[in-house]
Amino acid sequence: EDKHISVNKVVKEITKYNCRHVVITGGEPFIQTKELVDLCHELNEGGYHITIETNATVYADVSAHLISMSPKLRNSNPKPDNRYFEMHERERIRADVIHKFLDNYTCQLKFVMETPEDLEEIQRLQLEISIPDEAIVLMPQGISAEEIQSKQEWIIELCKQHRYRYSPRVHVDVWGNQRGV
């Protein structure tokens, strides 16, 4: 985290682990387009399965097997008096970028839910962008196991009702609120 290292060094580090599936996450990986394209190319050459997690605000052609989009819902907005509020509200959903990913890749759209009312925004986006039910994944917002557990039951029920998928926050279960793991 917070280090600039070359694509070759990243690939070399990955080869130390006994894994065949690499998940590239961020920040926003697509901001570093050239490096991302190069990294995906090298990983594909090595036979890795590649998933890229993105907020779906930037598009680039890359060699990836799954694009996991996580568009930001209103529940992620900074407070109205925050200087980034207007920009965040304007840029958080890029339907054009989401369409492009859906047209060119195997995708899932992961929505982080704070309250049951978030479902209304998710369903509006689903209709507006023509997202299939099976591509939607719901995940509870939370930084502690207790906070996540308090939301998991109603989110799982929504998934069953609407044929969506559920994703736990395994990283919180394993590492808690630790960064850079």
Short mmCIF file of N, CA and C in Angstrom, two decimals:
data_model
loop_
_atom_site.label_atom_id
_atom_site.label_comp_id
_atom_site.label_asym_id
_atom_site.label_seq_id
_atom_site.Cartn_x
_atom_site.Cartn_y
_atom_site.Cartn_z
N GLU A 1 0.84 -1.18 0.00
CA GLU A 1 0.00 0.00 0.00
C GLU A 1 0.89 1.24 0.00
N ASP A 2 0.51 2.22 -0.81
CA ASP A 2 1.22 3.50 -0.89
C ASP A 2 2.67 3.35 -1.34
N LYS A 3 2.98 2.35 -2.15
CA LYS A 3 4.32 2.18 -2.69
C LYS A 3 4.21 2.14 -4.20
N HIS A 4 5.18 2.71 -4.88
CA HIS A 4 5.22 2.59 -6.34
C HIS A 4 6.26 1.52 -6.67
N ILE A 5 5.79 0.42 -7.24
CA ILE A 5 6.72 -0.62 -7.68
C ILE A 5 6.39 -0.99 -9.12
N SER A 6 7.36 -1.50 -9.80
CA SER A 6 7.20 -1.81 -11.22
C SER A 6 6.28 -3.01 -11.42
N VAL A 7 5.74 -3.11 -12.62
CA VAL A 7 4.91 -4.26 -12.99
C VAL A 7 5.71 -5.55 -12.82
N ASN A 8 6.96 -5.55 -13.25
CA ASN A 8 7.79 -6.76 -13.12
C ASN A 8 7.94 -7.18 -11.67
N LYS A 9 8.11 -6.22 -10.76
CA LYS A 9 8.23 -6.55 -9.34
C LYS A 9 6.92 -7.09 -8.78
N VAL A 10 5.80 -6.54 -9.24
CA VAL A 10 4.50 -7.04 -8.79
C VAL A 10 4.33 -8.49 -9.23
N VAL A 11 4.63 -8.78 -10.49
CA VAL A 11 4.50 -10.15 -11.01
C VAL A 11 5.44 -11.08 -10.25
N LYS A 12 6.66 -10.64 -10.01
CA LYS A 12 7.62 -11.46 -9.26
C LYS A 12 7.09 -11.78 -7.87
N GLU A 13 6.49 -10.79 -7.22
CA GLU A 13 5.92 -11.00 -5.88
C GLU A 13 4.77 -12.00 -5.93
N ILE A 14 3.91 -11.89 -6.93
CA ILE A 14 2.76 -12.80 -7.06
C ILE A 14 3.23 -14.24 -7.24
N THR A 15 4.31 -14.43 -8.00
CA THR A 15 4.79 -15.80 -8.26
C THR A 15 5.30 -16.49 -7.00
N LYS A 16 5.51 -15.76 -5.91
CA LYS A 16 5.94 -16.37 -4.65
C LYS A 16 4.82 -17.16 -3.99
N TYR A 17 3.57 -16.88 -4.39
CA TYR A 17 2.42 -17.50 -3.75
C TYR A 17 1.89 -18.64 -4.60
N ASN A 18 1.34 -19.62 -3.95
CA ASN A 18 0.76 -20.77 -4.64
C ASN A 18 -0.69 -20.44 -4.98
N CYS A 19 -0.87 -19.57 -5.96
CA CYS A 19 -2.23 -19.18 -6.36
C CYS A 19 -2.29 -19.07 -7.87
N ARG A 20 -3.47 -19.22 -8.41
CA ARG A 20 -3.68 -19.08 -9.86
C ARG A 20 -4.69 -17.99 -10.16
N HIS A 21 -5.29 -17.41 -9.13
CA HIS A 21 -6.30 -16.37 -9.30
C HIS A 21 -5.79 -15.10 -8.63
N VAL A 22 -5.70 -14.03 -9.40
CA VAL A 22 -5.22 -12.76 -8.88
C VAL A 22 -6.36 -11.75 -8.94
N VAL A 23 -6.60 -11.07 -7.82
CA VAL A 23 -7.60 -10.01 -7.76
C VAL A 23 -6.86 -8.68 -7.65
N ILE A 24 -7.08 -7.82 -8.64
CA ILE A 24 -6.46 -6.50 -8.66
C ILE A 24 -7.50 -5.51 -8.16
N THR A 25 -7.14 -4.79 -7.11
CA THR A 25 -8.07 -3.88 -6.48
C THR A 25 -7.38 -2.54 -6.25
N GLY A 26 -7.98 -1.64 -5.53
CA GLY A 26 -7.38 -0.31 -5.42
C GLY A 26 -7.56 0.29 -4.07
N GLY A 27 -7.69 1.54 -4.14
CA GLY A 27 -8.06 2.61 -5.02
C GLY A 27 -8.79 2.14 -6.28
N GLU A 28 -8.53 2.85 -7.33
CA GLU A 28 -9.15 2.55 -8.62
C GLU A 28 -8.07 2.11 -9.60
N PRO A 29 -7.99 0.80 -9.88
CA PRO A 29 -6.93 0.28 -10.76
C PRO A 29 -6.90 0.90 -12.16
N PHE A 30 -8.06 1.25 -12.70
CA PHE A 30 -8.10 1.75 -14.07
C PHE A 30 -7.52 3.16 -14.23
N ILE A 31 -7.24 3.83 -13.13
CA ILE A 31 -6.58 5.14 -13.22
C ILE A 31 -5.16 4.98 -13.75
N GLN A 32 -4.53 3.87 -13.41
CA GLN A 32 -3.17 3.59 -13.88
C GLN A 32 -3.25 2.66 -15.09
N THR A 33 -3.85 3.16 -16.15
CA THR A 33 -4.21 2.34 -17.30
C THR A 33 -3.04 1.58 -17.89
N LYS A 34 -1.96 2.24 -18.21
CA LYS A 34 -0.83 1.56 -18.86
C LYS A 34 -0.29 0.44 -17.98
N GLU A 35 -0.08 0.73 -16.71
CA GLU A 35 0.44 -0.28 -15.79
C GLU A 35 -0.54 -1.44 -15.63
N LEU A 36 -1.83 -1.14 -15.58
CA LEU A 36 -2.84 -2.19 -15.46
C LEU A 36 -2.84 -3.08 -16.69
N VAL A 37 -2.81 -2.48 -17.87
CA VAL A 37 -2.77 -3.26 -19.12
C VAL A 37 -1.54 -4.15 -19.13
N ASP A 38 -0.39 -3.60 -18.78
CA ASP A 38 0.86 -4.38 -18.76
C ASP A 38 0.80 -5.50 -17.73
N LEU A 39 0.29 -5.21 -16.54
CA LEU A 39 0.20 -6.21 -15.49
C LEU A 39 -0.71 -7.36 -15.92
N CYS A 40 -1.87 -7.03 -16.47
CA CYS A 40 -2.80 -8.08 -16.92
C CYS A 40 -2.17 -8.93 -18.02
N HIS A 41 -1.46 -8.29 -18.93
CA HIS A 41 -0.79 -9.03 -20.01
C HIS A 41 0.21 -10.03 -19.42
N GLU A 42 1.04 -9.56 -18.50
CA GLU A 42 2.05 -10.44 -17.88
C GLU A 42 1.40 -11.58 -17.10
N LEU A 43 0.35 -11.27 -16.36
CA LEU A 43 -0.34 -12.31 -15.58
C LEU A 43 -1.01 -13.32 -16.49
N ASN A 44 -1.61 -12.86 -17.59
CA ASN A 44 -2.20 -13.79 -18.56
C ASN A 44 -1.13 -14.70 -19.15
N GLU A 45 0.01 -14.13 -19.48
CA GLU A 45 1.13 -14.93 -20.01
C GLU A 45 1.53 -16.02 -19.02
N GLY A 46 1.40 -15.72 -17.73
CA GLY A 46 1.74 -16.69 -16.69
C GLY A 46 0.62 -17.65 -16.36
N GLY A 47 -0.52 -17.55 -17.05
CA GLY A 47 -1.62 -18.48 -16.84
C GLY A 47 -2.52 -18.16 -15.66
N TYR A 48 -2.48 -16.93 -15.18
CA TYR A 48 -3.31 -16.55 -14.04
C TYR A 48 -4.72 -16.17 -14.49
N HIS A 49 -5.69 -16.44 -13.61
CA HIS A 49 -7.06 -15.96 -13.78
C HIS A 49 -7.10 -14.59 -13.11
N ILE A 50 -7.61 -13.58 -13.83
CA ILE A 50 -7.55 -12.21 -13.34
C ILE A 50 -8.94 -11.63 -13.11
N THR A 51 -9.15 -11.13 -11.90
CA THR A 51 -10.34 -10.34 -11.57
C THR A 51 -9.87 -8.93 -11.25
N ILE A 52 -10.58 -7.95 -11.79
CA ILE A 52 -10.28 -6.56 -11.46
C ILE A 52 -11.48 -5.96 -10.75
N GLU A 53 -11.25 -5.41 -9.56
CA GLU A 53 -12.29 -4.70 -8.81
C GLU A 53 -12.18 -3.22 -9.15
N THR A 54 -13.31 -2.63 -9.54
CA THR A 54 -13.32 -1.24 -9.98
C THR A 54 -14.59 -0.55 -9.50
N ASN A 55 -14.53 0.77 -9.38
CA ASN A 55 -15.75 1.52 -9.07
C ASN A 55 -16.52 1.87 -10.35
N ALA A 56 -15.99 1.44 -11.49
CA ALA A 56 -16.66 1.60 -12.80
C ALA A 56 -16.84 3.05 -13.22
N THR A 57 -15.84 3.87 -12.91
CA THR A 57 -15.87 5.26 -13.38
C THR A 57 -14.87 5.51 -14.50
N VAL A 58 -13.97 4.54 -14.74
CA VAL A 58 -12.95 4.64 -15.79
C VAL A 58 -12.93 3.32 -16.55
N TYR A 59 -12.87 3.40 -17.89
CA TYR A 59 -12.84 2.19 -18.71
C TYR A 59 -11.52 2.10 -19.47
N ALA A 60 -11.01 0.89 -19.60
CA ALA A 60 -9.88 0.61 -20.49
C ALA A 60 -9.98 -0.85 -20.90
N ASP A 61 -9.48 -1.16 -22.09
CA ASP A 61 -9.43 -2.56 -22.54
C ASP A 61 -8.25 -3.24 -21.86
N VAL A 62 -8.53 -4.32 -21.14
CA VAL A 62 -7.49 -5.09 -20.46
C VAL A 62 -7.77 -6.57 -20.66
N SER A 63 -6.78 -7.41 -20.39
CA SER A 63 -6.94 -8.86 -20.47
C SER A 63 -7.35 -9.38 -19.10
N ALA A 64 -8.63 -9.37 -18.82
CA ALA A 64 -9.12 -9.85 -17.52
C ALA A 64 -10.25 -10.85 -17.74
N HIS A 65 -10.43 -11.73 -16.77
CA HIS A 65 -11.47 -12.75 -16.86
C HIS A 65 -12.78 -12.32 -16.22
N LEU A 66 -12.69 -11.46 -15.20
CA LEU A 66 -13.89 -10.97 -14.52
C LEU A 66 -13.66 -9.52 -14.12
N ILE A 67 -14.65 -8.68 -14.41
CA ILE A 67 -14.64 -7.30 -13.93
C ILE A 67 -15.70 -7.23 -12.83
N SER A 68 -15.25 -6.91 -11.63
CA SER A 68 -16.15 -6.79 -10.48
C SER A 68 -16.34 -5.30 -10.20
N MET A 69 -17.48 -4.80 -10.67
CA MET A 69 -17.77 -3.37 -10.52
C MET A 69 -18.49 -3.12 -9.20
N SER A 70 -18.12 -2.05 -8.56
CA SER A 70 -18.77 -1.66 -7.32
C SER A 70 -19.11 -0.17 -7.40
N PRO A 71 -20.17 0.14 -8.17
CA PRO A 71 -20.58 1.55 -8.26
C PRO A 71 -20.99 2.05 -6.89
N LYS A 72 -20.66 3.28 -6.62
CA LYS A 72 -20.94 3.86 -5.30
C LYS A 72 -22.39 4.32 -5.21
N LEU A 73 -23.08 3.83 -4.20
CA LEU A 73 -24.46 4.24 -3.94
C LEU A 73 -24.45 5.56 -3.18
N ARG A 74 -25.63 6.16 -3.04
CA ARG A 74 -25.75 7.43 -2.30
C ARG A 74 -25.21 7.31 -0.88
N ASN A 75 -25.28 6.09 -0.33
CA ASN A 75 -24.81 5.92 1.05
C ASN A 75 -23.31 6.19 1.19
N SER A 76 -22.60 6.33 0.07
CA SER A 76 -21.16 6.60 0.12
C SER A 76 -20.83 8.08 -0.01
N ASN A 77 -21.86 8.91 -0.22
CA ASN A 77 -21.62 10.35 -0.41
C ASN A 77 -20.96 10.98 0.81
N PRO A 78 -20.01 11.87 0.57
CA PRO A 78 -19.51 12.68 1.69
C PRO A 78 -20.63 13.61 2.16
N LYS A 79 -20.46 14.20 3.30
CA LYS A 79 -21.47 15.14 3.81
C LYS A 79 -21.59 16.33 2.85
N PRO A 80 -22.79 16.92 2.73
CA PRO A 80 -23.00 18.02 1.77
C PRO A 80 -22.03 19.20 1.93
N ASP A 81 -21.52 19.42 3.13
CA ASP A 81 -20.58 20.54 3.30
C ASP A 81 -19.14 20.17 2.93
N ASN A 82 -18.91 18.91 2.56
CA ASN A 82 -17.58 18.48 2.13
C ASN A 82 -17.30 19.02 0.74
N ARG A 83 -16.09 19.48 0.49
CA ARG A 83 -15.78 20.10 -0.81
C ARG A 83 -15.87 19.11 -1.97
N TYR A 84 -15.86 17.81 -1.70
CA TYR A 84 -15.94 16.80 -2.76
C TYR A 84 -17.36 16.30 -3.01
N PHE A 85 -18.33 16.80 -2.24
CA PHE A 85 -19.70 16.29 -2.34
C PHE A 85 -20.24 16.36 -3.76
N GLU A 86 -20.20 17.52 -4.39
CA GLU A 86 -20.79 17.69 -5.73
C GLU A 86 -20.08 16.82 -6.77
N MET A 87 -18.75 16.79 -6.73
CA MET A 87 -18.01 15.96 -7.68
C MET A 87 -18.35 14.48 -7.48
N HIS A 88 -18.39 14.05 -6.24
CA HIS A 88 -18.70 12.65 -5.94
C HIS A 88 -20.09 12.30 -6.46
N GLU A 89 -21.05 13.14 -6.20
CA GLU A 89 -22.43 12.88 -6.64
C GLU A 89 -22.51 12.83 -8.16
N ARG A 90 -21.78 13.69 -8.83
CA ARG A 90 -21.80 13.77 -10.30
C ARG A 90 -21.08 12.57 -10.94
N GLU A 91 -20.01 12.07 -10.32
CA GLU A 91 -19.15 11.06 -10.94
C GLU A 91 -19.34 9.64 -10.42
N ARG A 92 -20.09 9.43 -9.35
CA ARG A 92 -20.11 8.12 -8.71
C ARG A 92 -20.76 7.03 -9.55
N ILE A 93 -21.69 7.36 -10.42
CA ILE A 93 -22.31 6.38 -11.31
C ILE A 93 -22.04 6.81 -12.74
N ARG A 94 -21.32 5.99 -13.48
CA ARG A 94 -21.03 6.26 -14.89
C ARG A 94 -21.68 5.15 -15.71
N ALA A 95 -22.93 5.34 -16.08
CA ALA A 95 -23.68 4.32 -16.84
C ALA A 95 -22.95 3.94 -18.12
N ASP A 96 -22.32 4.91 -18.79
CA ASP A 96 -21.60 4.61 -20.02
C ASP A 96 -20.45 3.63 -19.78
N VAL A 97 -19.73 3.80 -18.69
CA VAL A 97 -18.62 2.90 -18.36
C VAL A 97 -19.15 1.52 -17.98
N ILE A 98 -20.21 1.49 -17.19
CA ILE A 98 -20.80 0.20 -16.79
C ILE A 98 -21.27 -0.56 -18.03
N HIS A 99 -21.95 0.13 -18.95
CA HIS A 99 -22.40 -0.51 -20.19
C HIS A 99 -21.22 -1.10 -20.96
N LYS A 100 -20.15 -0.35 -21.07
CA LYS A 100 -18.98 -0.80 -21.83
C LYS A 100 -18.39 -2.07 -21.22
N PHE A 101 -18.26 -2.09 -19.90
CA PHE A 101 -17.77 -3.30 -19.24
C PHE A 101 -18.72 -4.47 -19.47
N LEU A 102 -20.03 -4.24 -19.29
CA LEU A 102 -21.01 -5.31 -19.50
C LEU A 102 -20.96 -5.85 -20.92
N ASP A 103 -20.73 -4.98 -21.89
CA ASP A 103 -20.68 -5.40 -23.29
C ASP A 103 -19.42 -6.18 -23.65
N ASN A 104 -18.35 -6.00 -22.88
CA ASN A 104 -17.05 -6.55 -23.29
C ASN A 104 -16.44 -7.59 -22.35
N TYR A 105 -17.02 -7.78 -21.18
CA TYR A 105 -16.41 -8.68 -20.19
C TYR A 105 -17.48 -9.48 -19.46
N THR A 106 -17.04 -10.55 -18.81
CA THR A 106 -17.85 -11.20 -17.80
C THR A 106 -17.79 -10.28 -16.58
N CYS A 107 -18.96 -9.93 -16.06
CA CYS A 107 -19.01 -8.91 -15.00
C CYS A 107 -19.92 -9.32 -13.85
N GLN A 108 -19.64 -8.71 -12.73
CA GLN A 108 -20.59 -8.68 -11.63
C GLN A 108 -20.63 -7.25 -11.12
N LEU A 109 -21.76 -6.87 -10.55
CA LEU A 109 -21.89 -5.55 -9.94
C LEU A 109 -22.16 -5.75 -8.46
N LYS A 110 -21.23 -5.32 -7.66
CA LYS A 110 -21.30 -5.51 -6.21
C LYS A 110 -21.71 -4.18 -5.59
N PHE A 111 -22.83 -4.22 -4.87
CA PHE A 111 -23.34 -3.02 -4.22
C PHE A 111 -23.19 -3.17 -2.71
N VAL A 112 -22.59 -2.18 -2.09
CA VAL A 112 -22.38 -2.19 -0.64
C VAL A 112 -23.58 -1.49 0.00
N MET A 113 -24.30 -2.25 0.83
CA MET A 113 -25.56 -1.77 1.41
C MET A 113 -25.38 -1.33 2.86
N GLU A 114 -25.95 -0.17 3.14
CA GLU A 114 -25.96 0.38 4.50
C GLU A 114 -27.32 0.13 5.15
N THR A 115 -28.41 0.35 4.38
CA THR A 115 -29.77 0.17 4.88
C THR A 115 -30.62 -0.52 3.81
N PRO A 116 -31.77 -1.09 4.21
CA PRO A 116 -32.66 -1.71 3.22
C PRO A 116 -33.11 -0.73 2.14
N GLU A 117 -33.14 0.55 2.46
CA GLU A 117 -33.57 1.56 1.49
C GLU A 117 -32.62 1.66 0.29
N ASP A 118 -31.39 1.18 0.43
CA ASP A 118 -30.44 1.19 -0.69
C ASP A 118 -30.94 0.35 -1.86
N LEU A 119 -31.82 -0.61 -1.58
CA LEU A 119 -32.33 -1.48 -2.64
C LEU A 119 -33.03 -0.68 -3.73
N GLU A 120 -33.73 0.38 -3.37
CA GLU A 120 -34.43 1.19 -4.36
C GLU A 120 -33.46 1.75 -5.41
N GLU A 121 -32.33 2.27 -4.95
CA GLU A 121 -31.33 2.81 -5.88
C GLU A 121 -30.72 1.70 -6.74
N ILE A 122 -30.46 0.55 -6.13
CA ILE A 122 -29.90 -0.59 -6.87
C ILE A 122 -30.85 -1.02 -7.97
N GLN A 123 -32.14 -1.16 -7.64
CA GLN A 123 -33.11 -1.61 -8.64
C GLN A 123 -33.33 -0.57 -9.73
N ARG A 124 -33.27 0.70 -9.39
CA ARG A 124 -33.37 1.75 -10.41
C ARG A 124 -32.21 1.64 -11.39
N LEU A 125 -31.00 1.46 -10.86
CA LEU A 125 -29.82 1.28 -11.72
C LEU A 125 -29.94 0.01 -12.56
N GLN A 126 -30.44 -1.04 -11.94
CA GLN A 126 -30.60 -2.31 -12.65
C GLN A 126 -31.49 -2.14 -13.87
N LEU A 127 -32.60 -1.44 -13.71
CA LEU A 127 -33.51 -1.19 -14.84
C LEU A 127 -32.89 -0.26 -15.87
N GLU A 128 -32.29 0.81 -15.39
CA GLU A 128 -31.70 1.83 -16.25
C GLU A 128 -30.57 1.28 -17.12
N ILE A 129 -29.76 0.38 -16.55
CA ILE A 129 -28.58 -0.11 -17.23
C ILE A 129 -28.78 -1.53 -17.78
N SER A 130 -29.91 -2.15 -17.50
CA SER A 130 -30.20 -3.53 -17.94
C SER A 130 -29.20 -4.52 -17.36
N ILE A 131 -29.12 -4.55 -16.06
CA ILE A 131 -28.22 -5.48 -15.37
C ILE A 131 -28.99 -6.75 -15.03
N PRO A 132 -28.52 -7.91 -15.46
CA PRO A 132 -29.22 -9.15 -15.11
C PRO A 132 -29.13 -9.44 -13.61
N ASP A 133 -30.19 -10.05 -13.07
CA ASP A 133 -30.23 -10.37 -11.64
C ASP A 133 -28.98 -11.10 -11.19
N GLU A 134 -28.56 -12.10 -11.97
CA GLU A 134 -27.44 -12.95 -11.55
C GLU A 134 -26.10 -12.22 -11.53
N ALA A 135 -26.04 -11.02 -12.09
CA ALA A 135 -24.80 -10.23 -12.06
C ALA A 135 -24.72 -9.34 -10.83
N ILE A 136 -25.80 -9.27 -10.06
CA ILE A 136 -25.84 -8.37 -8.89
C ILE A 136 -25.44 -9.12 -7.63
N VAL A 137 -24.51 -8.52 -6.90
CA VAL A 137 -24.02 -9.05 -5.64
C VAL A 137 -24.24 -7.97 -4.58
N LEU A 138 -24.84 -8.37 -3.45
CA LEU A 138 -25.05 -7.43 -2.35
C LEU A 138 -24.09 -7.76 -1.21
N MET A 139 -23.54 -6.72 -0.62
CA MET A 139 -22.57 -6.87 0.46
C MET A 139 -22.88 -5.85 1.55
N PRO A 140 -22.79 -6.26 2.82
CA PRO A 140 -23.04 -5.31 3.90
C PRO A 140 -21.89 -4.31 4.06
N GLN A 141 -22.24 -3.07 4.36
CA GLN A 141 -21.25 -2.05 4.73
C GLN A 141 -20.84 -2.32 6.16
N GLY A 142 -19.56 -2.26 6.44
CA GLY A 142 -19.12 -2.42 7.82
C GLY A 142 -17.63 -2.63 7.93
N ILE A 143 -17.08 -2.22 9.07
CA ILE A 143 -15.66 -2.41 9.31
C ILE A 143 -15.39 -3.33 10.50
N SER A 144 -16.46 -3.85 11.09
CA SER A 144 -16.30 -4.82 12.18
C SER A 144 -17.24 -5.99 11.92
N ALA A 145 -16.87 -7.15 12.47
CA ALA A 145 -17.70 -8.34 12.31
C ALA A 145 -19.10 -8.10 12.87
N GLU A 146 -19.20 -7.38 13.97
CA GLU A 146 -20.50 -7.11 14.59
C GLU A 146 -21.38 -6.25 13.68
N GLU A 147 -20.80 -5.22 13.10
CA GLU A 147 -21.55 -4.34 12.21
C GLU A 147 -22.05 -5.11 10.99
N ILE A 148 -21.22 -5.96 10.45
CA ILE A 148 -21.59 -6.75 9.27
C ILE A 148 -22.69 -7.75 9.63
N GLN A 149 -22.53 -8.43 10.75
CA GLN A 149 -23.53 -9.42 11.17
C GLN A 149 -24.89 -8.78 11.40
N SER A 150 -24.91 -7.52 11.85
CA SER A 150 -26.19 -6.85 12.11
C SER A 150 -26.96 -6.59 10.81
N LYS A 151 -26.30 -6.63 9.68
CA LYS A 151 -26.95 -6.36 8.39
C LYS A 151 -27.12 -7.60 7.54
N GLN A 152 -26.37 -8.62 7.84
CA GLN A 152 -26.32 -9.77 6.94
C GLN A 152 -27.66 -10.48 6.76
N GLU A 153 -28.45 -10.61 7.80
CA GLU A 153 -29.71 -11.36 7.70
C GLU A 153 -30.67 -10.71 6.70
N TRP A 154 -30.89 -9.39 6.82
CA TRP A 154 -31.84 -8.74 5.90
C TRP A 154 -31.29 -8.66 4.48
N ILE A 155 -29.97 -8.56 4.34
CA ILE A 155 -29.39 -8.54 2.99
C ILE A 155 -29.53 -9.91 2.33
N ILE A 156 -29.29 -10.96 3.08
CA ILE A 156 -29.47 -12.32 2.53
C ILE A 156 -30.92 -12.53 2.11
N GLU A 157 -31.87 -12.04 2.90
CA GLU A 157 -33.29 -12.15 2.52
C GLU A 157 -33.57 -11.40 1.22
N LEU A 158 -33.01 -10.21 1.06
CA LEU A 158 -33.18 -9.46 -0.20
C LEU A 158 -32.60 -10.25 -1.37
N CYS A 159 -31.47 -10.87 -1.16
CA CYS A 159 -30.85 -11.68 -2.22
C CYS A 159 -31.77 -12.83 -2.62
N LYS A 160 -32.34 -13.49 -1.66
CA LYS A 160 -33.25 -14.61 -1.97
C LYS A 160 -34.50 -14.12 -2.70
N GLN A 161 -35.04 -12.99 -2.28
CA GLN A 161 -36.25 -12.45 -2.91
C GLN A 161 -36.02 -12.00 -4.35
N HIS A 162 -34.83 -11.47 -4.63
CA HIS A 162 -34.59 -10.85 -5.94
C HIS A 162 -33.61 -11.62 -6.83
N ARG A 163 -33.22 -12.83 -6.38
CA ARG A 163 -32.30 -13.68 -7.15
C ARG A 163 -30.93 -13.03 -7.34
N TYR A 164 -30.52 -12.26 -6.34
CA TYR A 164 -29.19 -11.67 -6.33
C TYR A 164 -28.25 -12.60 -5.57
N ARG A 165 -26.98 -12.31 -5.62
CA ARG A 165 -25.99 -13.07 -4.86
C ARG A 165 -25.57 -12.25 -3.64
N TYR A 166 -25.08 -12.95 -2.63
CA TYR A 166 -24.61 -12.32 -1.39
C TYR A 166 -23.11 -12.50 -1.28
N SER A 167 -22.43 -11.48 -0.81
CA SER A 167 -20.99 -11.59 -0.56
C SER A 167 -20.69 -11.15 0.87
N PRO A 168 -20.07 -12.04 1.64
CA PRO A 168 -19.63 -11.62 2.97
C PRO A 168 -18.38 -10.74 2.82
N ARG A 169 -17.95 -10.15 3.90
CA ARG A 169 -16.71 -9.36 3.89
C ARG A 169 -15.64 -10.20 4.61
N VAL A 170 -15.16 -11.21 3.90
CA VAL A 170 -14.23 -12.18 4.49
C VAL A 170 -12.98 -11.49 5.01
N HIS A 171 -12.52 -10.47 4.30
CA HIS A 171 -11.31 -9.77 4.74
C HIS A 171 -11.49 -9.16 6.13
N VAL A 172 -12.72 -8.72 6.46
CA VAL A 172 -12.99 -8.18 7.80
C VAL A 172 -12.97 -9.32 8.81
N ASP A 173 -13.54 -10.48 8.45
CA ASP A 173 -13.52 -11.63 9.34
C ASP A 173 -12.08 -12.07 9.64
N VAL A 174 -11.23 -12.02 8.63
CA VAL A 174 -9.86 -12.51 8.78
C VAL A 174 -8.94 -11.47 9.42
N TRP A 175 -8.99 -10.21 8.91
CA TRP A 175 -8.02 -9.20 9.33
C TRP A 175 -8.64 -8.03 10.10
N GLY A 176 -9.95 -8.02 10.28
CA GLY A 176 -10.58 -6.89 10.94
C GLY A 176 -10.48 -5.65 10.07
N ASN A 177 -10.27 -4.50 10.68
CA ASN A 177 -10.23 -3.23 9.96
C ASN A 177 -8.80 -2.85 9.57
N GLN A 178 -7.95 -3.84 9.40
CA GLN A 178 -6.54 -3.61 9.07
C GLN A 178 -6.38 -3.27 7.59
N ARG A 179 -5.55 -2.28 7.28
CA ARG A 179 -5.30 -1.88 5.90
C ARG A 179 -4.02 -2.53 5.39
N GLY A 180 -3.94 -2.66 4.06
CA GLY A 180 -2.70 -3.12 3.44
C GLY A 180 -2.44 -4.60 3.55
N VAL A 181 -3.48 -5.38 3.76
CA VAL A 181 -3.31 -6.84 3.87
C VAL A 181 -3.80 -7.55 2.62
#
